[in-house]
Short mmCIF file of C-alpha atoms in Angstrom, two decimals:
data_model
loop_
_atom_site.label_atom_id
_atom_site.label_comp_id
_atom_site.label_asym_id
_atom_site.label_seq_id
_atom_site.Cartn_x
_atom_site.Cartn_y
_atom_site.Cartn_z
CA UNK A 1 -1.57 51.08 -5.83
CA UNK A 2 -2.28 48.30 -7.88
CA UNK A 3 -5.71 46.96 -7.95
CA UNK A 4 -4.72 43.43 -8.34
CA UNK A 5 -6.16 41.21 -6.03
CA UNK A 6 -3.87 39.00 -3.49
CA UNK A 7 -3.74 35.03 -3.25
CA UNK A 8 -6.05 35.21 -0.48
CA UNK A 9 -8.42 37.19 -1.96
CA UNK A 10 -8.79 35.10 -5.08
CA UNK A 11 -9.27 32.10 -2.82
CA UNK A 12 -11.89 33.93 -0.70
CA UNK A 13 -13.81 34.92 -3.84
CA UNK A 14 -13.99 31.16 -4.90
CA UNK A 15 -14.84 29.80 -1.96
CA UNK A 16 -17.96 32.30 -1.70
CA UNK A 17 -18.83 31.58 -5.45
CA UNK A 18 -18.66 27.68 -4.64
CA UNK A 19 -20.45 27.80 -1.53
CA UNK A 20 -20.69 24.62 0.67
CA UNK A 21 -19.53 22.62 -2.45
CA UNK A 22 -16.49 20.21 -2.19
CA UNK A 23 -12.96 20.79 -3.43
CA UNK A 24 -13.96 20.04 -7.21
CA UNK A 25 -16.54 22.80 -6.80
CA UNK A 26 -13.79 24.95 -5.31
CA UNK A 27 -11.87 24.29 -8.66
CA UNK A 28 -14.51 25.21 -10.96
CA UNK A 29 -15.01 28.44 -8.83
CA UNK A 30 -11.36 29.54 -9.06
CA UNK A 31 -11.12 28.93 -12.64
CA UNK A 32 -14.31 31.21 -13.02
CA UNK A 33 -12.85 33.82 -10.91
CA UNK A 34 -9.29 33.93 -12.15
CA UNK A 35 -9.98 34.25 -16.21
CA UNK A 36 -9.54 37.97 -16.16
CA UNK A 37 -6.74 38.34 -13.65
CA UNK A 38 -2.94 37.75 -13.82
CA UNK A 39 -0.15 37.67 -11.77
CA UNK A 40 -1.69 35.69 -8.92
CA UNK A 41 -4.28 33.40 -10.74
CA UNK A 42 -1.96 30.73 -11.81
CA UNK A 43 -0.80 30.36 -7.96
CA UNK A 44 -4.62 30.42 -6.62
CA UNK A 45 -5.34 27.33 -9.19
CA UNK A 46 -2.24 25.91 -8.08
CA UNK A 47 -3.35 25.88 -4.60
CA UNK A 48 -6.86 24.69 -5.21
CA UNK A 49 -5.41 21.69 -7.42
CA UNK A 50 -3.18 20.63 -4.61
CA UNK A 51 -6.63 20.63 -2.41
CA UNK A 52 -8.43 18.57 -5.08
CA UNK A 53 -5.01 16.01 -5.36
CA UNK A 54 -5.18 15.61 -1.40
CA UNK A 55 -9.00 14.96 -1.36
CA UNK A 56 -8.00 11.91 -3.67
CA UNK A 57 -9.08 13.23 -7.03
CA UNK A 58 -7.25 11.87 -10.37
CA UNK A 59 -5.72 13.62 -12.94
CA UNK A 60 -8.60 12.75 -15.11
CA UNK A 61 -11.14 14.42 -13.32
CA UNK A 62 -9.11 17.45 -12.72
CA UNK A 63 -8.26 17.97 -16.61
CA UNK A 64 -12.41 17.67 -17.13
CA UNK A 65 -12.57 20.67 -14.73
CA UNK A 66 -9.71 22.40 -16.69
CA UNK A 67 -11.06 21.52 -20.05
CA UNK A 68 -7.95 19.85 -20.89
CA UNK A 69 -6.45 16.35 -20.88
CA UNK A 70 -5.60 14.28 -17.85
CA UNK A 71 -1.62 14.20 -19.38
CA UNK A 72 -1.96 17.67 -20.30
CA UNK A 73 -3.03 18.69 -16.66
CA UNK A 74 -0.67 16.36 -15.05
CA UNK A 75 2.46 17.96 -17.02
CA UNK A 76 0.97 21.37 -16.20
CA UNK A 77 0.59 21.01 -12.62
CA UNK A 78 2.07 18.07 -11.14
CA UNK A 79 5.64 19.40 -10.42
CA UNK A 80 4.10 22.22 -8.95
CA UNK A 81 1.30 20.53 -6.68
CA UNK A 82 2.42 17.46 -5.69
CA UNK A 83 3.72 16.86 -2.64
CA UNK A 84 5.49 13.70 -1.50
CA UNK A 85 8.27 14.17 1.09
CA UNK A 86 10.49 11.18 1.16
CA UNK A 87 10.17 8.93 4.24
CA UNK A 88 14.10 9.28 5.81
CA UNK A 89 15.75 6.49 5.94
CA UNK A 90 13.07 4.09 4.32
CA UNK A 91 13.60 1.67 1.34
CA UNK A 92 10.83 -0.29 -0.51
CA UNK A 93 11.66 -3.55 -1.35
CA UNK A 94 11.80 -4.47 -4.97
CA UNK A 95 9.09 -7.48 -3.93
CA UNK A 96 6.99 -3.93 -2.86
CA UNK A 97 7.31 -2.03 -6.03
CA UNK A 98 6.46 -5.14 -7.84
CA UNK A 99 3.28 -5.08 -6.04
CA UNK A 100 2.35 -1.73 -6.25
CA UNK A 101 3.13 -1.52 -10.34
CA UNK A 102 0.55 -4.63 -10.36
CA UNK A 103 -1.62 -3.36 -8.23
CA UNK A 104 -2.36 -0.14 -10.37
CA UNK A 105 -2.31 -2.75 -13.45
CA UNK A 106 -5.19 -4.47 -12.07
CA UNK A 107 -7.27 -1.76 -10.96
CA UNK A 108 -6.84 -0.24 -14.76
CA UNK A 109 -7.87 -3.79 -15.98
CA UNK A 110 -11.10 -3.27 -14.19
CA UNK A 111 -11.55 -0.23 -15.61
CA UNK A 112 -11.41 2.18 -12.58
CA UNK A 113 -9.66 5.43 -11.39
CA UNK A 114 -8.49 3.99 -7.92
CA UNK A 115 -6.89 1.02 -6.71
CA UNK A 116 -8.64 -0.65 -3.60
CA UNK A 117 -6.89 -2.91 -1.02
CA UNK A 118 -8.37 -5.68 -2.90
CA UNK A 119 -6.62 -4.84 -5.67
CA UNK A 120 -3.30 -4.71 -3.41
CA UNK A 121 -4.09 -8.12 -2.63
CA UNK A 122 -3.71 -8.97 -6.37
CA UNK A 123 -0.34 -7.02 -6.57
CA UNK A 124 0.82 -8.62 -3.57
CA UNK A 125 0.66 -12.28 -5.70
CA UNK A 126 3.51 -10.95 -7.68
CA UNK A 127 6.54 -11.72 -6.06
CA UNK A 128 8.30 -12.25 -2.44
CA UNK A 129 6.83 -13.60 0.81
CA UNK A 130 3.28 -12.31 0.53
CA UNK A 131 2.51 -14.40 -2.92
CA UNK A 132 3.90 -17.37 -0.97
CA UNK A 133 2.16 -16.92 2.00
CA UNK A 134 -1.46 -16.25 0.04
CA UNK A 135 -0.75 -18.85 -2.44
CA UNK A 136 0.14 -21.41 0.46
CA UNK A 137 -3.51 -20.50 2.03
CA UNK A 138 -4.92 -21.10 -1.57
CA UNK A 139 -5.67 -17.68 -2.69
CA UNK A 140 -5.23 -17.01 -6.76
CA UNK A 141 -5.80 -13.99 -8.42
CA UNK A 142 -8.94 -15.42 -10.13
CA UNK A 143 -10.51 -16.06 -6.53
CA UNK A 144 -9.64 -12.57 -5.78
CA UNK A 145 -10.99 -10.89 -9.10
CA UNK A 146 -14.44 -13.11 -8.77
CA UNK A 147 -15.03 -12.26 -4.95
CA UNK A 148 -14.02 -8.66 -5.78
CA UNK A 149 -16.44 -7.87 -8.64
CA UNK A 150 -19.25 -9.76 -6.61
CA UNK A 151 -18.56 -7.69 -3.42
CA UNK A 152 -18.17 -4.69 -4.82
CA UNK A 153 -19.81 -2.27 -7.20
CA UNK A 154 -17.46 -2.07 -10.36
CA UNK A 155 -18.49 -0.75 -13.69
CA UNK A 156 -16.07 -2.20 -15.78
CA UNK A 157 -15.90 -1.05 -19.09
CA UNK A 158 -17.70 2.23 -18.23
CA UNK A 159 -15.11 4.53 -19.50
CA UNK A 160 -13.71 4.40 -23.32
CA UNK A 161 -10.33 5.54 -22.26
CA UNK A 162 -8.11 3.93 -19.56
CA UNK A 163 -8.30 5.77 -16.46
CA UNK A 164 -5.77 7.71 -14.72
CA UNK A 165 -5.09 5.34 -12.03
CA UNK A 166 -4.24 6.24 -8.06
CA UNK A 167 -4.45 4.39 -5.06
CA UNK A 168 -7.49 5.05 -3.05
CA UNK A 169 -7.43 6.91 0.43
CA UNK A 170 -7.65 3.45 2.03
CA UNK A 171 -4.70 1.97 -0.20
CA UNK A 172 -2.50 4.77 0.68
CA UNK A 173 -3.39 4.46 4.46
CA UNK A 174 -2.41 0.62 4.34
CA UNK A 175 0.81 1.58 2.17
CA UNK A 176 1.62 4.06 5.11
CA UNK A 177 0.89 1.71 7.84
CA UNK A 178 3.14 -1.07 6.24
CA UNK A 179 6.03 1.29 6.28
CA UNK A 180 5.38 2.38 9.89
CA UNK A 181 5.32 -1.26 10.61
CA UNK A 182 8.52 -1.71 8.87
CA UNK A 183 9.97 1.13 10.71
CA UNK A 184 8.78 -0.08 14.17
CA UNK A 185 9.70 -3.88 13.52
CA UNK A 186 13.64 -3.44 12.03
CA UNK A 187 16.52 -3.70 14.40
CA UNK A 188 18.29 -0.29 14.99
CA UNK A 189 21.62 -1.76 13.21
CA UNK A 190 19.69 -2.51 9.77
CA UNK A 191 18.41 -0.25 7.30
CA UNK A 192 14.70 0.07 7.44
CA UNK A 193 13.14 -1.65 4.44
CA UNK A 194 9.25 -2.08 3.90
CA UNK A 195 8.59 -5.21 1.88
CA UNK A 196 5.31 -7.41 1.01
CA UNK A 197 4.90 -9.08 4.32
CA UNK A 198 4.23 -6.09 6.24
CA UNK A 199 1.68 -4.62 3.74
CA UNK A 200 0.07 -8.00 3.70
CA UNK A 201 -0.23 -8.25 7.63
CA UNK A 202 -1.79 -4.48 7.82
CA UNK A 203 -4.38 -5.46 5.11
CA UNK A 204 -5.32 -8.70 6.95
CA UNK A 205 -5.38 -7.01 10.45
CA UNK A 206 -7.73 -4.29 9.23
CA UNK A 207 -11.36 -5.42 9.84
CA UNK A 208 -13.08 -2.71 7.67
CA UNK A 209 -10.75 -2.88 4.47
CA UNK A 210 -11.97 -4.25 1.55
CA UNK A 211 -9.04 -6.36 1.40
CA UNK A 212 -9.85 -8.00 4.54
CA UNK A 213 -13.61 -8.67 3.23
CA UNK A 214 -12.21 -10.42 0.34
CA UNK A 215 -10.18 -12.64 2.42
CA UNK A 216 -12.92 -13.50 4.69
CA UNK A 217 -15.04 -14.47 2.10
CA UNK A 218 -12.36 -16.98 0.89
CA UNK A 219 -11.93 -18.52 4.24
CA UNK A 220 -8.89 -17.24 5.18
CA UNK A 221 -8.20 -17.59 8.65
CA UNK A 222 -6.31 -14.40 9.95
CA UNK A 223 -4.41 -16.65 12.63
CA UNK A 224 -2.87 -18.50 9.56
CA UNK A 225 -1.79 -15.32 8.13
CA UNK A 226 -0.35 -14.06 11.23
CA UNK A 227 1.51 -17.55 12.05
CA UNK A 228 3.11 -17.44 8.43
CA UNK A 229 4.09 -13.90 8.58
CA UNK A 230 5.46 -14.04 12.32
CA UNK A 231 9.15 -14.44 11.47
CA UNK A 232 9.13 -11.35 9.01
CA UNK A 233 6.99 -8.80 11.20
CA UNK A 234 8.06 -9.55 14.31
CA UNK A 235 11.55 -9.13 15.05
CA UNK A 236 12.65 -7.52 18.27
CA UNK A 237 13.60 -4.27 18.78
CA UNK A 238 17.01 -4.69 19.99
CA UNK A 239 20.58 -3.89 18.35
CA UNK A 240 20.88 -7.29 16.56
CA UNK A 241 17.52 -8.01 16.35
CA UNK A 242 17.78 -10.85 18.67
CA UNK A 243 16.30 -11.35 21.89
CA UNK A 244 18.64 -10.51 24.71
CA UNK A 245 20.26 -13.35 26.83
CA UNK A 246 19.38 -12.65 30.41
CA UNK A 247 22.35 -13.79 33.02
CA UNK A 248 23.63 -16.21 31.03
CA UNK A 249 20.78 -18.58 31.91
CA UNK A 250 20.30 -21.12 29.67
CA UNK A 251 17.06 -20.53 27.37
CA UNK A 252 14.90 -23.09 25.27
CA UNK A 253 15.82 -23.35 21.61
CA UNK A 254 13.43 -21.28 19.56
CA UNK A 255 13.49 -20.65 15.68
CA UNK A 256 15.44 -17.87 14.96
CA UNK A 257 13.00 -16.63 12.43
CA UNK A 258 9.50 -17.05 13.79
CA UNK A 259 10.32 -17.43 17.69
CA UNK A 260 8.60 -20.91 18.14
CA UNK A 261 9.99 -23.05 20.50
CA UNK A 262 10.88 -26.45 19.77
CA UNK A 263 8.83 -29.24 20.29
CA UNK A 264 7.88 -32.76 18.95
CA UNK A 265 5.68 -31.18 16.55
CA UNK A 266 8.31 -28.34 15.54
CA UNK A 267 11.86 -30.08 15.19
CA UNK A 268 14.43 -27.29 14.75
CA UNK A 269 17.78 -27.67 12.44
CA UNK A 270 20.78 -25.59 14.19
CA UNK A 271 23.21 -23.36 12.41
CA UNK A 272 25.93 -20.78 13.72
CA UNK A 273 24.42 -19.51 16.40
CA UNK A 274 20.87 -19.72 14.71
CA UNK A 275 17.76 -22.45 14.56
CA UNK A 276 15.09 -22.66 12.11
CA UNK A 277 12.03 -24.75 12.30
CA UNK A 278 10.06 -26.99 9.48
CA UNK A 279 7.62 -24.21 8.60
CA UNK A 280 10.25 -21.71 8.08
CA UNK A 281 11.95 -24.04 5.98
CA UNK A 282 8.76 -24.67 3.85
CA UNK A 283 8.24 -21.29 3.59
CA UNK A 284 11.45 -20.45 2.02
CA UNK A 285 11.30 -23.30 -0.23
CA UNK A 286 8.08 -21.99 -1.59
CA UNK A 287 9.74 -18.65 -2.14
CA UNK A 288 12.60 -19.92 -3.92
CA UNK A 289 10.35 -22.16 -5.92
CA UNK A 290 8.42 -19.12 -7.08
CA UNK A 291 11.52 -17.02 -7.98
CA UNK A 292 12.94 -19.87 -10.04
CA UNK A 293 9.38 -20.05 -11.52
CA UNK A 294 8.30 -23.58 -10.59
CA UNK A 295 5.29 -24.41 -9.39
CA UNK A 296 5.02 -24.00 -5.56
CA UNK A 297 4.28 -27.17 -3.35
CA UNK A 298 1.26 -28.21 -2.45
#
């Protein structure tokens, strides 16, 4: 009978060696107890690396513990330990993909290994409805950067090498909540697409998030954000995405995008079975100007 320890025994021995330490202490311990083992040693290290990644640590930190570079750590373990099951039926819009890429670049520019929700705000200024909304409220990249550096403890330039940047736990939670919001508010007949309005709404309505603290410091009114995003995040959950008509009773004309009723202050323009108000027309014009590379209206 082979005296080779089982995977469970290797992990147990590592836990005993690490004591009450965190996941990184456990990683150090499992490396130590598997140095002279074979067969299941790699599996034991894989399992602990997976735990370290779940705890939010970057490949840079893991590589340092393993005595290798972050690139080598990622190449060796990423395919074996990363667990990113796709969300069934959900698509990320091009504007959201661009925003997320810009978010990581903003965090790297700050010399950080994690991108927070304040960096998501910077990313949201890249393209789409969220960019037009923030610009309409007077939020700029320079203002976000200045406020973030004042509110949070950034050690800019502390690392000589570019960090292996990942989304912070708060940023990941915001993205997940935005995707859930898109799922809940998409009409049943349409594909589920997560875009920048949902992400901005999630950040703005979370009073504890770093992004919301930045918006508060800049004097941005949450009510204004809700008003400008209303027609993008409050689509009724019906077969056609419209409020059902009841008993043939004539209903008051409302904007088909934001839902506000017609009034002297908010006139409506009629189309084929749709209406649009002046505020939604202005927001659409801002988005089209931005995409065309022209200056948004004041």
